[in-house]
Short mmCIF file of C-alpha atoms in Angstrom, two decimals:
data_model
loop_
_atom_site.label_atom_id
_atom_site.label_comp_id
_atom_site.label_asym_id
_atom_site.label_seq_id
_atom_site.Cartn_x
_atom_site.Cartn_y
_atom_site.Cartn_z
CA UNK A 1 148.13 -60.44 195.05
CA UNK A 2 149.07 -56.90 195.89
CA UNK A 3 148.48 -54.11 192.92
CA UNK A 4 149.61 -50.64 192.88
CA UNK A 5 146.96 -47.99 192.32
CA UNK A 6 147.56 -44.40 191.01
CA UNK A 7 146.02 -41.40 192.88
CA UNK A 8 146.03 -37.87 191.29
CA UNK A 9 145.78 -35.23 194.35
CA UNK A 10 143.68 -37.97 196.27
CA UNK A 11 141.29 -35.94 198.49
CA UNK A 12 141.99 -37.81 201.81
CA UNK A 13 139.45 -35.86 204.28
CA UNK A 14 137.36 -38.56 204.45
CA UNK A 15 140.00 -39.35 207.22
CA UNK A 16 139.50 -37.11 209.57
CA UNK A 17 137.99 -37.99 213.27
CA UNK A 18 134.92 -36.39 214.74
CA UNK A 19 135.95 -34.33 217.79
CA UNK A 20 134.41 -37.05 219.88
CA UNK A 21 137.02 -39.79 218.67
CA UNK A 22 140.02 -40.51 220.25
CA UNK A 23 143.42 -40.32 218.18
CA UNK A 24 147.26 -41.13 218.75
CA UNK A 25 148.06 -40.52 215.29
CA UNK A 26 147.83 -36.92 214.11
CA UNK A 27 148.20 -36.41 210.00
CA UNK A 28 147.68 -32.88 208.41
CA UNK A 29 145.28 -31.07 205.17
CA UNK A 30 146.13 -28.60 203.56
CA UNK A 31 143.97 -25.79 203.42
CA UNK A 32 142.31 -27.60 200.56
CA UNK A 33 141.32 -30.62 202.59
CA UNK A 34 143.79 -32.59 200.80
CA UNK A 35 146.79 -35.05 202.48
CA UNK A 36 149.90 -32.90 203.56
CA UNK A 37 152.38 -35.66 202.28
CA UNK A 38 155.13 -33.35 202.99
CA UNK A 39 153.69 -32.43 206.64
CA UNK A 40 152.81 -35.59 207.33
CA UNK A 41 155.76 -37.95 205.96
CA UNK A 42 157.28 -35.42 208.32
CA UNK A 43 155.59 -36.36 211.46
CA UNK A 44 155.78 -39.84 210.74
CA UNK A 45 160.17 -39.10 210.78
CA UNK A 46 159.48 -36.96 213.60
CA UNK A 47 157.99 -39.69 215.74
CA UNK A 48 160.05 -42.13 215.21
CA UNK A 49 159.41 -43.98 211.90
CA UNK A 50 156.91 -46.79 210.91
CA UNK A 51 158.74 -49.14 213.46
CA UNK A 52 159.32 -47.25 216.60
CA UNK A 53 155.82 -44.63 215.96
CA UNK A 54 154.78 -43.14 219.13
CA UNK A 55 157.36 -45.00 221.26
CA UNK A 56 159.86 -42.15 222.00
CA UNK A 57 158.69 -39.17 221.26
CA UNK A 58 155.28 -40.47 222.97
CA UNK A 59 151.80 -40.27 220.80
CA UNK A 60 150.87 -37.33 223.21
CA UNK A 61 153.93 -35.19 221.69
CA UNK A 62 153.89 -35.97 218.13
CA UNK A 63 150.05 -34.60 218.46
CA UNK A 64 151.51 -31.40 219.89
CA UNK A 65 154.35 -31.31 217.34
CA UNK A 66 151.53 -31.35 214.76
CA UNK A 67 149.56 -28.78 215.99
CA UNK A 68 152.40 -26.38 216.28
CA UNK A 69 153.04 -27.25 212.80
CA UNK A 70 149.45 -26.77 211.29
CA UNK A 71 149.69 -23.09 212.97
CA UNK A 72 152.69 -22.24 210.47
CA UNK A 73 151.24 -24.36 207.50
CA UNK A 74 148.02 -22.19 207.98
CA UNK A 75 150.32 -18.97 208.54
CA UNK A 76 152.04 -20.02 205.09
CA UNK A 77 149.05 -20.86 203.10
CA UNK A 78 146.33 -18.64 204.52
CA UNK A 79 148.24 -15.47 205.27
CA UNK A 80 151.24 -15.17 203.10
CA UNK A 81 149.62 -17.49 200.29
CA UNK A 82 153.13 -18.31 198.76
CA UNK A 83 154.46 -21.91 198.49
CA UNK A 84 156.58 -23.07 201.47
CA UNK A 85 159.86 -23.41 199.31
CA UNK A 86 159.54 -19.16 198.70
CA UNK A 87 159.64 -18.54 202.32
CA UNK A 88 162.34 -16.04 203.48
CA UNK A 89 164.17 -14.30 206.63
CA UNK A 90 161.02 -11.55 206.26
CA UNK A 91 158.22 -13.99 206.42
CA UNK A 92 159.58 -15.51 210.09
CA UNK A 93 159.25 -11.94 211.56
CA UNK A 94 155.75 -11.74 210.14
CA UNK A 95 155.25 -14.86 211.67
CA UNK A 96 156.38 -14.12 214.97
CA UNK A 97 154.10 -10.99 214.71
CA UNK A 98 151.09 -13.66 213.66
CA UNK A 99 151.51 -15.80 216.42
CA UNK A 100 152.10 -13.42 219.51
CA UNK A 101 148.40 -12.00 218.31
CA UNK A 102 147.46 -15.75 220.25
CA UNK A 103 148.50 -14.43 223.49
CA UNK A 104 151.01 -16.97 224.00
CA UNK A 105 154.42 -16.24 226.36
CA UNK A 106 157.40 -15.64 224.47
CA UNK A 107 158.85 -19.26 225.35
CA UNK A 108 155.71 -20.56 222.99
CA UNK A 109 156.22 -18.50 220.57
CA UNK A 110 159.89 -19.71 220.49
CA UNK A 111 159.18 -23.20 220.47
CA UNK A 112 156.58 -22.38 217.25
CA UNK A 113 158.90 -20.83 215.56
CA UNK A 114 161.58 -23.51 216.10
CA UNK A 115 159.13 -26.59 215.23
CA UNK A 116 158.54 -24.32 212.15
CA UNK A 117 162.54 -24.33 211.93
CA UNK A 118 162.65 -27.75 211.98
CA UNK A 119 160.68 -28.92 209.40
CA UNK A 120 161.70 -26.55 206.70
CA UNK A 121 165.46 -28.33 206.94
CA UNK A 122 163.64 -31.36 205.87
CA UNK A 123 161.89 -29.86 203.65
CA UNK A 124 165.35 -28.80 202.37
CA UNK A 125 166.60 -32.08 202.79
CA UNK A 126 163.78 -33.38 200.04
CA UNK A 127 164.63 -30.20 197.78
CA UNK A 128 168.07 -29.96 197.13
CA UNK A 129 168.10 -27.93 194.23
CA UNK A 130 166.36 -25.22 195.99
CA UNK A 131 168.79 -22.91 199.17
CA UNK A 132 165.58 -22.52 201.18
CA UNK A 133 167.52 -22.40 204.87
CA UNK A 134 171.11 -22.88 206.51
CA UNK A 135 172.83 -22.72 209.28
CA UNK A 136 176.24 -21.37 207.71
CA UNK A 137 177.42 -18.64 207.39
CA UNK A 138 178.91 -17.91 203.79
CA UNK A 139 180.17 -14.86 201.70
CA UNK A 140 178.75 -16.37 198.94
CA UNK A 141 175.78 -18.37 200.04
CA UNK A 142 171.90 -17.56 198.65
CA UNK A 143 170.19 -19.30 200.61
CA UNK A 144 166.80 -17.81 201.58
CA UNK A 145 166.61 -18.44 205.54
CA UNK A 146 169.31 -18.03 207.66
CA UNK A 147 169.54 -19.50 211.67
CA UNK A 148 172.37 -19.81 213.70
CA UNK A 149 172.60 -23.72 215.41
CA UNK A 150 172.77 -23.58 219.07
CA UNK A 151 173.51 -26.28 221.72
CA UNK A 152 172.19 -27.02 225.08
CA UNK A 153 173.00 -29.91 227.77
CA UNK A 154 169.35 -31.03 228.94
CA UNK A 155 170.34 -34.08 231.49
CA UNK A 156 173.88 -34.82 230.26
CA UNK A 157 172.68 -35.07 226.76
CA UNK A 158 173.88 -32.15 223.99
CA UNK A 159 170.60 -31.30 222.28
CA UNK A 160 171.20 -29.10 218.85
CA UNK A 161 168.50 -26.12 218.25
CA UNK A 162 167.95 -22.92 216.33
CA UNK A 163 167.48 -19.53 216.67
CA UNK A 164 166.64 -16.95 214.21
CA UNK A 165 167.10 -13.26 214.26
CA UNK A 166 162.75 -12.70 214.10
CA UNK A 167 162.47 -14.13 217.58
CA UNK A 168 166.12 -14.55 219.72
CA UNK A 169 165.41 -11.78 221.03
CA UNK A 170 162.04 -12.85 222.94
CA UNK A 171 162.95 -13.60 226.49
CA UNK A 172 161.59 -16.66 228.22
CA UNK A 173 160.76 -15.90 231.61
CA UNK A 174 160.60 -19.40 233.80
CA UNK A 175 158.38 -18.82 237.12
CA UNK A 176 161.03 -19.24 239.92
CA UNK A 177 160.03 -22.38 242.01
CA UNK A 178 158.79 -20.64 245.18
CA UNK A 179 158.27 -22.70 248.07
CA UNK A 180 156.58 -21.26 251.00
CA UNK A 181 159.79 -20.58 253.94
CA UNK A 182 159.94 -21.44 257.38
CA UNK A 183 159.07 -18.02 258.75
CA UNK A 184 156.58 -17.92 256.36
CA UNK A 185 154.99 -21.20 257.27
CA UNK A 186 154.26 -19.23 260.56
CA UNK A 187 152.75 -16.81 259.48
CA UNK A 188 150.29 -19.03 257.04
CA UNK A 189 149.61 -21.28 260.66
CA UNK A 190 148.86 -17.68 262.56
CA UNK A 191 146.57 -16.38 259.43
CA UNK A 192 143.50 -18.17 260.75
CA UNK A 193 143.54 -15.74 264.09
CA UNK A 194 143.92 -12.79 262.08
CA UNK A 195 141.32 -13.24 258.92
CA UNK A 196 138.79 -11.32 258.02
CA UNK A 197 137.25 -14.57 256.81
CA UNK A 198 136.83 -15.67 260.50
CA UNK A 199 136.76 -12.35 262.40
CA UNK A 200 136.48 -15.13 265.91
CA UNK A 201 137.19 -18.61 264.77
CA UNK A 202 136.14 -21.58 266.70
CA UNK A 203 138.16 -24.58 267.71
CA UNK A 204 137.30 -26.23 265.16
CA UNK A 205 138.02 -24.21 262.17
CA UNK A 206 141.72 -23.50 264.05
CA UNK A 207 142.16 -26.78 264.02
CA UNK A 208 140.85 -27.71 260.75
CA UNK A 209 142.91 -25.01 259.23
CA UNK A 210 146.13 -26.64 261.16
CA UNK A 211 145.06 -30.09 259.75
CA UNK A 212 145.24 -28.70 256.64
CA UNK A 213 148.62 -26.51 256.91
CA UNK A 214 150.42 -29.51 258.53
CA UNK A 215 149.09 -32.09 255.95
CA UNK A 216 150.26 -29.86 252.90
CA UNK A 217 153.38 -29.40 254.28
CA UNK A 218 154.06 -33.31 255.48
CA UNK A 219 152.84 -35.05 252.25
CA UNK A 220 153.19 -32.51 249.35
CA UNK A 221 149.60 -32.80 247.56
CA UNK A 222 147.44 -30.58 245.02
CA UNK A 223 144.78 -29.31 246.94
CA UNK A 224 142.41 -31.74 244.60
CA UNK A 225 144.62 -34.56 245.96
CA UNK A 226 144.21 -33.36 249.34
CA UNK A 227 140.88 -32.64 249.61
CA UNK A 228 140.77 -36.82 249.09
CA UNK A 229 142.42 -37.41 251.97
CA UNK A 230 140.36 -39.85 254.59
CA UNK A 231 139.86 -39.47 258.21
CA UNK A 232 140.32 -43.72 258.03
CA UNK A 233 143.82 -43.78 256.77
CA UNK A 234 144.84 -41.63 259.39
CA UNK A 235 143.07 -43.58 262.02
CA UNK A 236 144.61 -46.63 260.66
CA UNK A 237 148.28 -44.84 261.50
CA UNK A 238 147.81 -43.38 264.68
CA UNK A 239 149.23 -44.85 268.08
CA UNK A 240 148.86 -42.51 270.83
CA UNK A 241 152.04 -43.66 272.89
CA UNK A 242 154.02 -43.15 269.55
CA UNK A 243 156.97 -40.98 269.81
CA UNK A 244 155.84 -37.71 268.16
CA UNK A 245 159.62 -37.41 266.08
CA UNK A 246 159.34 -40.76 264.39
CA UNK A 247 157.53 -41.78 261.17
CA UNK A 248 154.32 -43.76 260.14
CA UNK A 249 153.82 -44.34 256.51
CA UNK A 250 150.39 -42.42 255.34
CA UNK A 251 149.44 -44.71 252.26
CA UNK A 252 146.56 -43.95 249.64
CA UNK A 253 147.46 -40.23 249.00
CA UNK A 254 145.90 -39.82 245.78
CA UNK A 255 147.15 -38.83 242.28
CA UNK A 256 145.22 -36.86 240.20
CA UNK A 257 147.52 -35.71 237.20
CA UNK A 258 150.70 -36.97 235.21
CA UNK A 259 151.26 -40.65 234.45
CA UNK A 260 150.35 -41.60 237.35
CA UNK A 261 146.85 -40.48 237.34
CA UNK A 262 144.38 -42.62 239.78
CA UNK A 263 147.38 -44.45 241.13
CA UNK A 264 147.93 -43.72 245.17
CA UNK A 265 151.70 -42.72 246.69
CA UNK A 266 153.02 -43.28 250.38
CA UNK A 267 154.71 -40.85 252.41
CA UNK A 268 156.13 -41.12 255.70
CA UNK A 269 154.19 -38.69 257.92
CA UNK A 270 155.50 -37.63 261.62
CA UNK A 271 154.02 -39.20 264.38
CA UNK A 272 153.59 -35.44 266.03
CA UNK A 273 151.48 -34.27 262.40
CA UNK A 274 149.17 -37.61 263.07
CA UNK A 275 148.44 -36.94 266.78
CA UNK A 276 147.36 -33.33 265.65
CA UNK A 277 144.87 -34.78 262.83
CA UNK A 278 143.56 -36.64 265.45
CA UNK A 279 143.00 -34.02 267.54
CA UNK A 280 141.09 -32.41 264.69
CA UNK A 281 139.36 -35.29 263.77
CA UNK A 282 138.28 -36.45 267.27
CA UNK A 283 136.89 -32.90 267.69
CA UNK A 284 134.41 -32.93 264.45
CA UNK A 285 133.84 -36.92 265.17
CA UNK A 286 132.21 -35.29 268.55
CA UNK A 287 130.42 -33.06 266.92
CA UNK A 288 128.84 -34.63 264.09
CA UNK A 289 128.99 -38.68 265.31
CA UNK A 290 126.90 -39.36 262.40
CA UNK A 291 128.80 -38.17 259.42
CA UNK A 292 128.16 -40.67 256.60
CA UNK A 293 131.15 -40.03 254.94
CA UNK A 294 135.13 -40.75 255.56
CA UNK A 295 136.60 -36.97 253.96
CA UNK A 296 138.76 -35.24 256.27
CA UNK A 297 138.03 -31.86 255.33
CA UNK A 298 134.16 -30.92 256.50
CA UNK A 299 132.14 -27.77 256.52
CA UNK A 300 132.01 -26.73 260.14
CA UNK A 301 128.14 -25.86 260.03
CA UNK A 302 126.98 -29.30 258.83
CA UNK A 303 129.76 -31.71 258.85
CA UNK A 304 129.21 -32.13 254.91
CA UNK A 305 132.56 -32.33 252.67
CA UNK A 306 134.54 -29.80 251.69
CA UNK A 307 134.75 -29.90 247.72
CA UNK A 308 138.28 -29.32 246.31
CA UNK A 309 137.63 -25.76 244.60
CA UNK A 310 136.19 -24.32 247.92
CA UNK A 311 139.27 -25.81 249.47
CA UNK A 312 141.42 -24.75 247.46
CA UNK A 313 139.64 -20.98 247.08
CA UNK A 314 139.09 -20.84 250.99
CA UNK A 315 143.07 -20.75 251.60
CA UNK A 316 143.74 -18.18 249.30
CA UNK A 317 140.47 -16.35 251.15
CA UNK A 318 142.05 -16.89 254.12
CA UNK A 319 145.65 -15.18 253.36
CA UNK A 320 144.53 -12.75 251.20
CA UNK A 321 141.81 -10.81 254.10
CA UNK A 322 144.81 -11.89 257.29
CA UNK A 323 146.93 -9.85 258.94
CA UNK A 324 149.72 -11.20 256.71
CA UNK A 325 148.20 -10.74 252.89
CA UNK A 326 151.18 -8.74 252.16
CA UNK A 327 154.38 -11.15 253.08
CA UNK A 328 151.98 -14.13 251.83
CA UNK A 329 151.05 -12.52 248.53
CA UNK A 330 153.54 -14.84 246.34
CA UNK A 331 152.36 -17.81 248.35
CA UNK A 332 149.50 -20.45 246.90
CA UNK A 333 148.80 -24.44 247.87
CA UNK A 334 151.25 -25.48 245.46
CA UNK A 335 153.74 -23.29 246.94
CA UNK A 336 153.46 -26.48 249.74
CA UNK A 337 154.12 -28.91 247.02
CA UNK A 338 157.44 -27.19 246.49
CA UNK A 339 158.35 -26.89 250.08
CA UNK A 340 157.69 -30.54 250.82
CA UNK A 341 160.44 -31.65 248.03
CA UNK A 342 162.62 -29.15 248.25
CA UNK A 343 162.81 -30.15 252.67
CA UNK A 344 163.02 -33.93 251.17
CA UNK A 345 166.03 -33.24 249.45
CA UNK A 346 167.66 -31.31 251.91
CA UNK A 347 166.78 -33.75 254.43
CA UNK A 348 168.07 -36.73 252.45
CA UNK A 349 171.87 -34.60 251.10
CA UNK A 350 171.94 -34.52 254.64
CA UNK A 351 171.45 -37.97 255.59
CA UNK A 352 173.57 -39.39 252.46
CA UNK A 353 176.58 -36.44 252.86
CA UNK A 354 178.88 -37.91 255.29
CA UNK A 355 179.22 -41.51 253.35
CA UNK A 356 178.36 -40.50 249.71
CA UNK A 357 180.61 -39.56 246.82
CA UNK A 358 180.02 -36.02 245.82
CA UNK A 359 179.30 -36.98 242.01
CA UNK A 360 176.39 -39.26 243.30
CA UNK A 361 175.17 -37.25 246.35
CA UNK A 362 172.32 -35.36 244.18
CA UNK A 363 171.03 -37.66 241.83
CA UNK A 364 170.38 -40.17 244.65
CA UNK A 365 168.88 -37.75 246.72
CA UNK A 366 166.21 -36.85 243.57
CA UNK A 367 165.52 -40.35 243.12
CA UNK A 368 164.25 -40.76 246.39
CA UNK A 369 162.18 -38.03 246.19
CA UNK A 370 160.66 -38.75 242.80
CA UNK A 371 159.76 -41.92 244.67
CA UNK A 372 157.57 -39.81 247.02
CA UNK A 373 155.93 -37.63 244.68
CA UNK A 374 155.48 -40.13 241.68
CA UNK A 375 155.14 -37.01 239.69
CA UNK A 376 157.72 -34.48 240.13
CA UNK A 377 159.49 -33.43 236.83
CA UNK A 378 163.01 -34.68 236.57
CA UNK A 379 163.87 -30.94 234.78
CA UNK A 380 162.77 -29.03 237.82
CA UNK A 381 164.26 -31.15 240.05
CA UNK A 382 167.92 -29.25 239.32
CA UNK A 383 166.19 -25.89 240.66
CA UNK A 384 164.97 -28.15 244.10
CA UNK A 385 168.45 -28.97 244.81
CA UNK A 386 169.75 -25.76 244.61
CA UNK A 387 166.53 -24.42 247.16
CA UNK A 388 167.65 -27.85 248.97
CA UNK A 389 171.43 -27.02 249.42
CA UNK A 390 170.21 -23.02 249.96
CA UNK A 391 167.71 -24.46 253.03
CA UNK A 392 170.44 -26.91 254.26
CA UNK A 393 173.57 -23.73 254.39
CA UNK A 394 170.42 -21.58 255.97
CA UNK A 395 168.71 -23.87 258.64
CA UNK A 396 171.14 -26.01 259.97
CA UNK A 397 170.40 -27.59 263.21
CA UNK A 398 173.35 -27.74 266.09
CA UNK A 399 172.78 -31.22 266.57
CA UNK A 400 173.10 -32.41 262.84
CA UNK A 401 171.81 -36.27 263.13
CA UNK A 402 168.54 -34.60 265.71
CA UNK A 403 165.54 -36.05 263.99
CA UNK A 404 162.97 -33.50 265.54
CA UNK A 405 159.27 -33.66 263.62
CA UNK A 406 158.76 -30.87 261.53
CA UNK A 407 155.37 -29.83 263.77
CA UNK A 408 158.02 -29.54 266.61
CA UNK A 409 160.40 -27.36 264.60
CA UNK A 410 157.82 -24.84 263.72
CA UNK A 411 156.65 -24.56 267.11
CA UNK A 412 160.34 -24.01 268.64
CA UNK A 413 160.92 -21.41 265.57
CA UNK A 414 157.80 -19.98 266.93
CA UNK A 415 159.43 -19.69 270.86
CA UNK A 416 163.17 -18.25 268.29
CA UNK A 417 160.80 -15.85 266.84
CA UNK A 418 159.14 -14.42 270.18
CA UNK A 419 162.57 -14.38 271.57
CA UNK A 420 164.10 -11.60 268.60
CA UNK A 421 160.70 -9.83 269.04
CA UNK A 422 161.08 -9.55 272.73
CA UNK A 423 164.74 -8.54 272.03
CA UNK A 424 163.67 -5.41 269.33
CA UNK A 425 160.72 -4.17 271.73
CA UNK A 426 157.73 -5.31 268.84
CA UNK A 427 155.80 -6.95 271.81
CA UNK A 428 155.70 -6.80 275.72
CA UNK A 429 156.50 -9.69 278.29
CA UNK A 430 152.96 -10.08 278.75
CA UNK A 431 152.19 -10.61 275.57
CA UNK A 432 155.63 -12.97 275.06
CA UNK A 433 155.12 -15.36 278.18
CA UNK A 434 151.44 -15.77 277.19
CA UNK A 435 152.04 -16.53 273.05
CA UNK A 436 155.26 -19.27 274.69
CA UNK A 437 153.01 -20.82 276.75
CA UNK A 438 150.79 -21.27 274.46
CA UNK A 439 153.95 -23.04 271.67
CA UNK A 440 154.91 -25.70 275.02
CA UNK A 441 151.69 -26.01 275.30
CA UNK A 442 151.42 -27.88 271.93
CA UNK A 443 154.99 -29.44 272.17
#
C-alpha cells in the first residue's frame, strides 16, 4: 500500500549529478543545498508538465531555462539577501548591473532578465495576497514590480513578452547575415596570386585553393565539414563528356553540428565545379600516387591531410596578407555558407515565380533549401530571402531560364569586370587581352 511521509525542509542534495553524468532533467538548491520547490515546480510547468516533460520545450531548453534562472535565484539570495516576494522595480536595475559584469551582449542580458520576469508572475500566481508584479497600469495599484506586456509575431504565431524599464533600453544588435558577393567571390579566387602567404604559388596550391573556393561556394559546408570531403565521392560523380552546366548529385557531405549531427546531406554540384576538382585532384594523384588516404584537402609538401583548424586558419591567412585584405575584411568561410543559401533561394523564386502563387512563392522556396542544408535555422531564413530577392533584382541574367554553372558565371563576370577596367583606364590592353585569355581559357 502507498503511505504518505512528512518531510520538514528535506535536504535533497543528495540528488545532485557529478559533472561527469548526463542529465535531461534540471531541478534547483537553494543556496542552502536544499530543494527549490518553488524554482523547480516551476520548471516542471515550464516544460511542459509531468505528461508532456521535455517534449516541447525540448530537455536541452528547459536546462537552459534553469540556468538562467539559478543566475537570478543566486542574484536574489546571495547579493540582495531578501526573500523573492520583497523584490522591487530597484532590485531589476541592480540586477541588470550584476549580470552585464558576465560579459554577456545586451540580447542575453535581456533574455535573463525576462526568464527572471517570468517566473516571478508565477510566483505571483501562487501568492495572491502579496502585489509582487503587474503588467497594468493603475492610479491606484501597489504592486511592487511593474513591466509593460509586449507582443511579437515569430512565424505567424503572436508570442506575449515583457520589458521592464532596468533593461528596454539595452539594444540587441543581430550580426547582419553577410554572404560573400559576386565581385567579391573574385577577388577571394584572385587572393591566392597576390598573398603574402604564397609570395609564387605553384599549380598546385592555385588549384587547391580553387578546389576549395568552388566547393564552399557549390555545397555550403563549415570548413570542419569540408575539410571531410573525399577525393572518392567526387570520382564517383565525374564524367568527362558531361555537359559542364548540368548537375550531379555530390552525396556524403558531412554534418557536424545541429540535429543532424553525423548524418550526411546531398547537394547537386555543377558538372563544370566537378571537372575542376578533378583537375586538382588528378594533379596531387600525380604527385603523390601513394597517398594512403581518401581527404581532398592535402599539404602540398607531403601529400598528408589537411586538418580542419589549419584549413580553416589558412583561408583567413590567405585574405588577410592578399592584395585584397581590405574589401575581404568582413568576409570568413561561413560567409560561403550564407552565399550558397541565399543563391539557392534566389535560384529556386526564380524557377517557381512564373507558375506560383505569391503567398506560397517563399515558403516553398525555404523548404527546399532547408532540404539542402539539413541545418539552416528556419528564423534566419526570413533575412535569406530578402538577400535572395536583393541578388535576384541585382543579377539578373538576359536570358532568364539560361542555366549557366556558377564556375562559368564567375569566369564571364571576370571577362564584365576586365571590360569596365579597360573602359576607366585601371589596366592596359596588354594586360586585358592576356588576364581574358586566360578566363576562355578555363571556360
Amino acid at each position: 500500500m502507498s503511505e504518505v511521509r512528512i518531510a520538514h525542509s528535506p535536504d535533497l542534495s543528495f540528488l545532485l549529478l557529478q559533472p561527469s553524468e548526463a542529465y535531461t532533467h534540471p531541478y534547483l538548491l537553494d543556496s542552502t543545498g536544499r530543494f527549490d520547490w518553488d524554482a523547480n515546480a516551476y520548471l516542471v510547468q515550464y516544460g511542459g508538465g509531468k505528461l508532456t516533460y521535455g517534449v516541447r520545450p525540448l530537455s536541452s531548453n528547459i536546462v537552459d531555462k534553469a540556468r538562467s534562472l539559478s543566475i537570478f535565484l543566486t542574484f536574489v539570495e546571495e547579493i540582495l539577501n531578501i526573500d523573492k516576494l520583497k523584490l522591487s522595480d530597484v532590485h531589476f536595475f541592480t540586477f541588470v548591473k550584476y549580470i552585464q559584469k558576465r560579459n554577456i551582449d545586451n540580447g542575453t542580458i535581456k533574455t535573463h532578465c525576462r526568464n527572471a520576469l517570468n517566473y516571478l508572475f508565477y510566483i505571483q500566481t501562487k501568492n495572491e495576497s502579496v502585489n509582487l508584479i503587474t503588467d497594468k497600469a493603475h492610479k491606484n495599484e501597489r504592486h511592487q514590480i511593474h513591466v509593460t506586456k509586449r507582443f511579437h509575431n515569430a512565424g505567424g504565431k503572436v508570442q506575449a513578452y515583457y520589458d521592464h524599464k532596468s533593461f528596454e533600453h539595452l539594444v540587441k544588435i543581430t550580426e547582419e547575415i553577410d554572404y560573400i558577393r559576386d565581385d567579391e567571390f573574385i577577388d577571394w579566387l584572385d587572393a591566392i596570386n597576390h598573398t603574402k602567404e604564397h609570395p609564387s604559388p605553384s599549380k598546385i596550391l592555385k588549384l587547391r585553393w580553387g578546389a576549395i573556393s568552388y566547393l564552399l561556394e557549390a555545397t555550403g559546408p563549415r570548413i570542419s565539414e569540408l575539410a571531410k570531403i573525399t577525393r572518392s565521392s567526387i570520382k564517383d560523380i565525374y564524367n568527362p563528356l558531361a555537359d559542364g552546366n548540368d548537375n550531379s548529385e555530390l552525396s556524403c557531405i558531412p554534418i557536424n553540428k545541429g540535429k543532424n549531427k553525423g548524418k550526411f546531406r546531398k547537394v547537386p554540384i555543377s558538372n563544370a565545379t566537378i571537372q575542376f576538382l578533378m583537375a586538382y585532384i588528378t594533379t596531387i594523384e600525380h604527385q603523390w600516387p601513394n597517398m594512403d588516404h581518401d581527404n581532398l584537402f592535402i599539404n602540398v609538401e607531403n601529400g598528408q591531410p589537411l586538418k580542419p583548424n589549419y584549413l580553416k586558419n589558412y583561408t583567413l591567412s590567405v585574405i588577410k596578407n592578399s592584395l585584397y585584405a581590405q574589401p575581404l575584411k568582413h568576409v570568413n568561410n561561413h560567409s560561403f555558407r550564407h552565399r550558397f543559401i541565399t543563391l539557392k533561394i534566389a535560384q529556386i523564386i526564380k524557377e517557381l515565380a512564373s507558375n506560383t502563387p505569391f503567398t506560397n512563392l517563399y515558403s516553398l522556396a525555404m523548404h527546399a533549401v532547408r532540404k539542402l542544408t539539413l541545418h539552416a535555422s528556419p528564423s534566419s531564413m526570413a533575412t535569406y530571402v530578402h538577400l535572395a530577392q536583393e541578388y535576384n533584382n541585382k543579377y539578373r541574367l538576359n536570358n532568364e531560364h539560361a542555366q549557366i554553372s556558377s564556375l562559368v558565371k564567375i569566369e564571364l563576370k571576370k571577362l564584365k569586370r576586365l571590360q569596365k577596367q579597360l573602359e576607366s583606364g585601371q589596366i592596359n590592353e596588354s594586360l586585358t587581352l592576356k588576364s581574358m585569355l586566360t578566363i576562355i581559357g578555363k571556360l
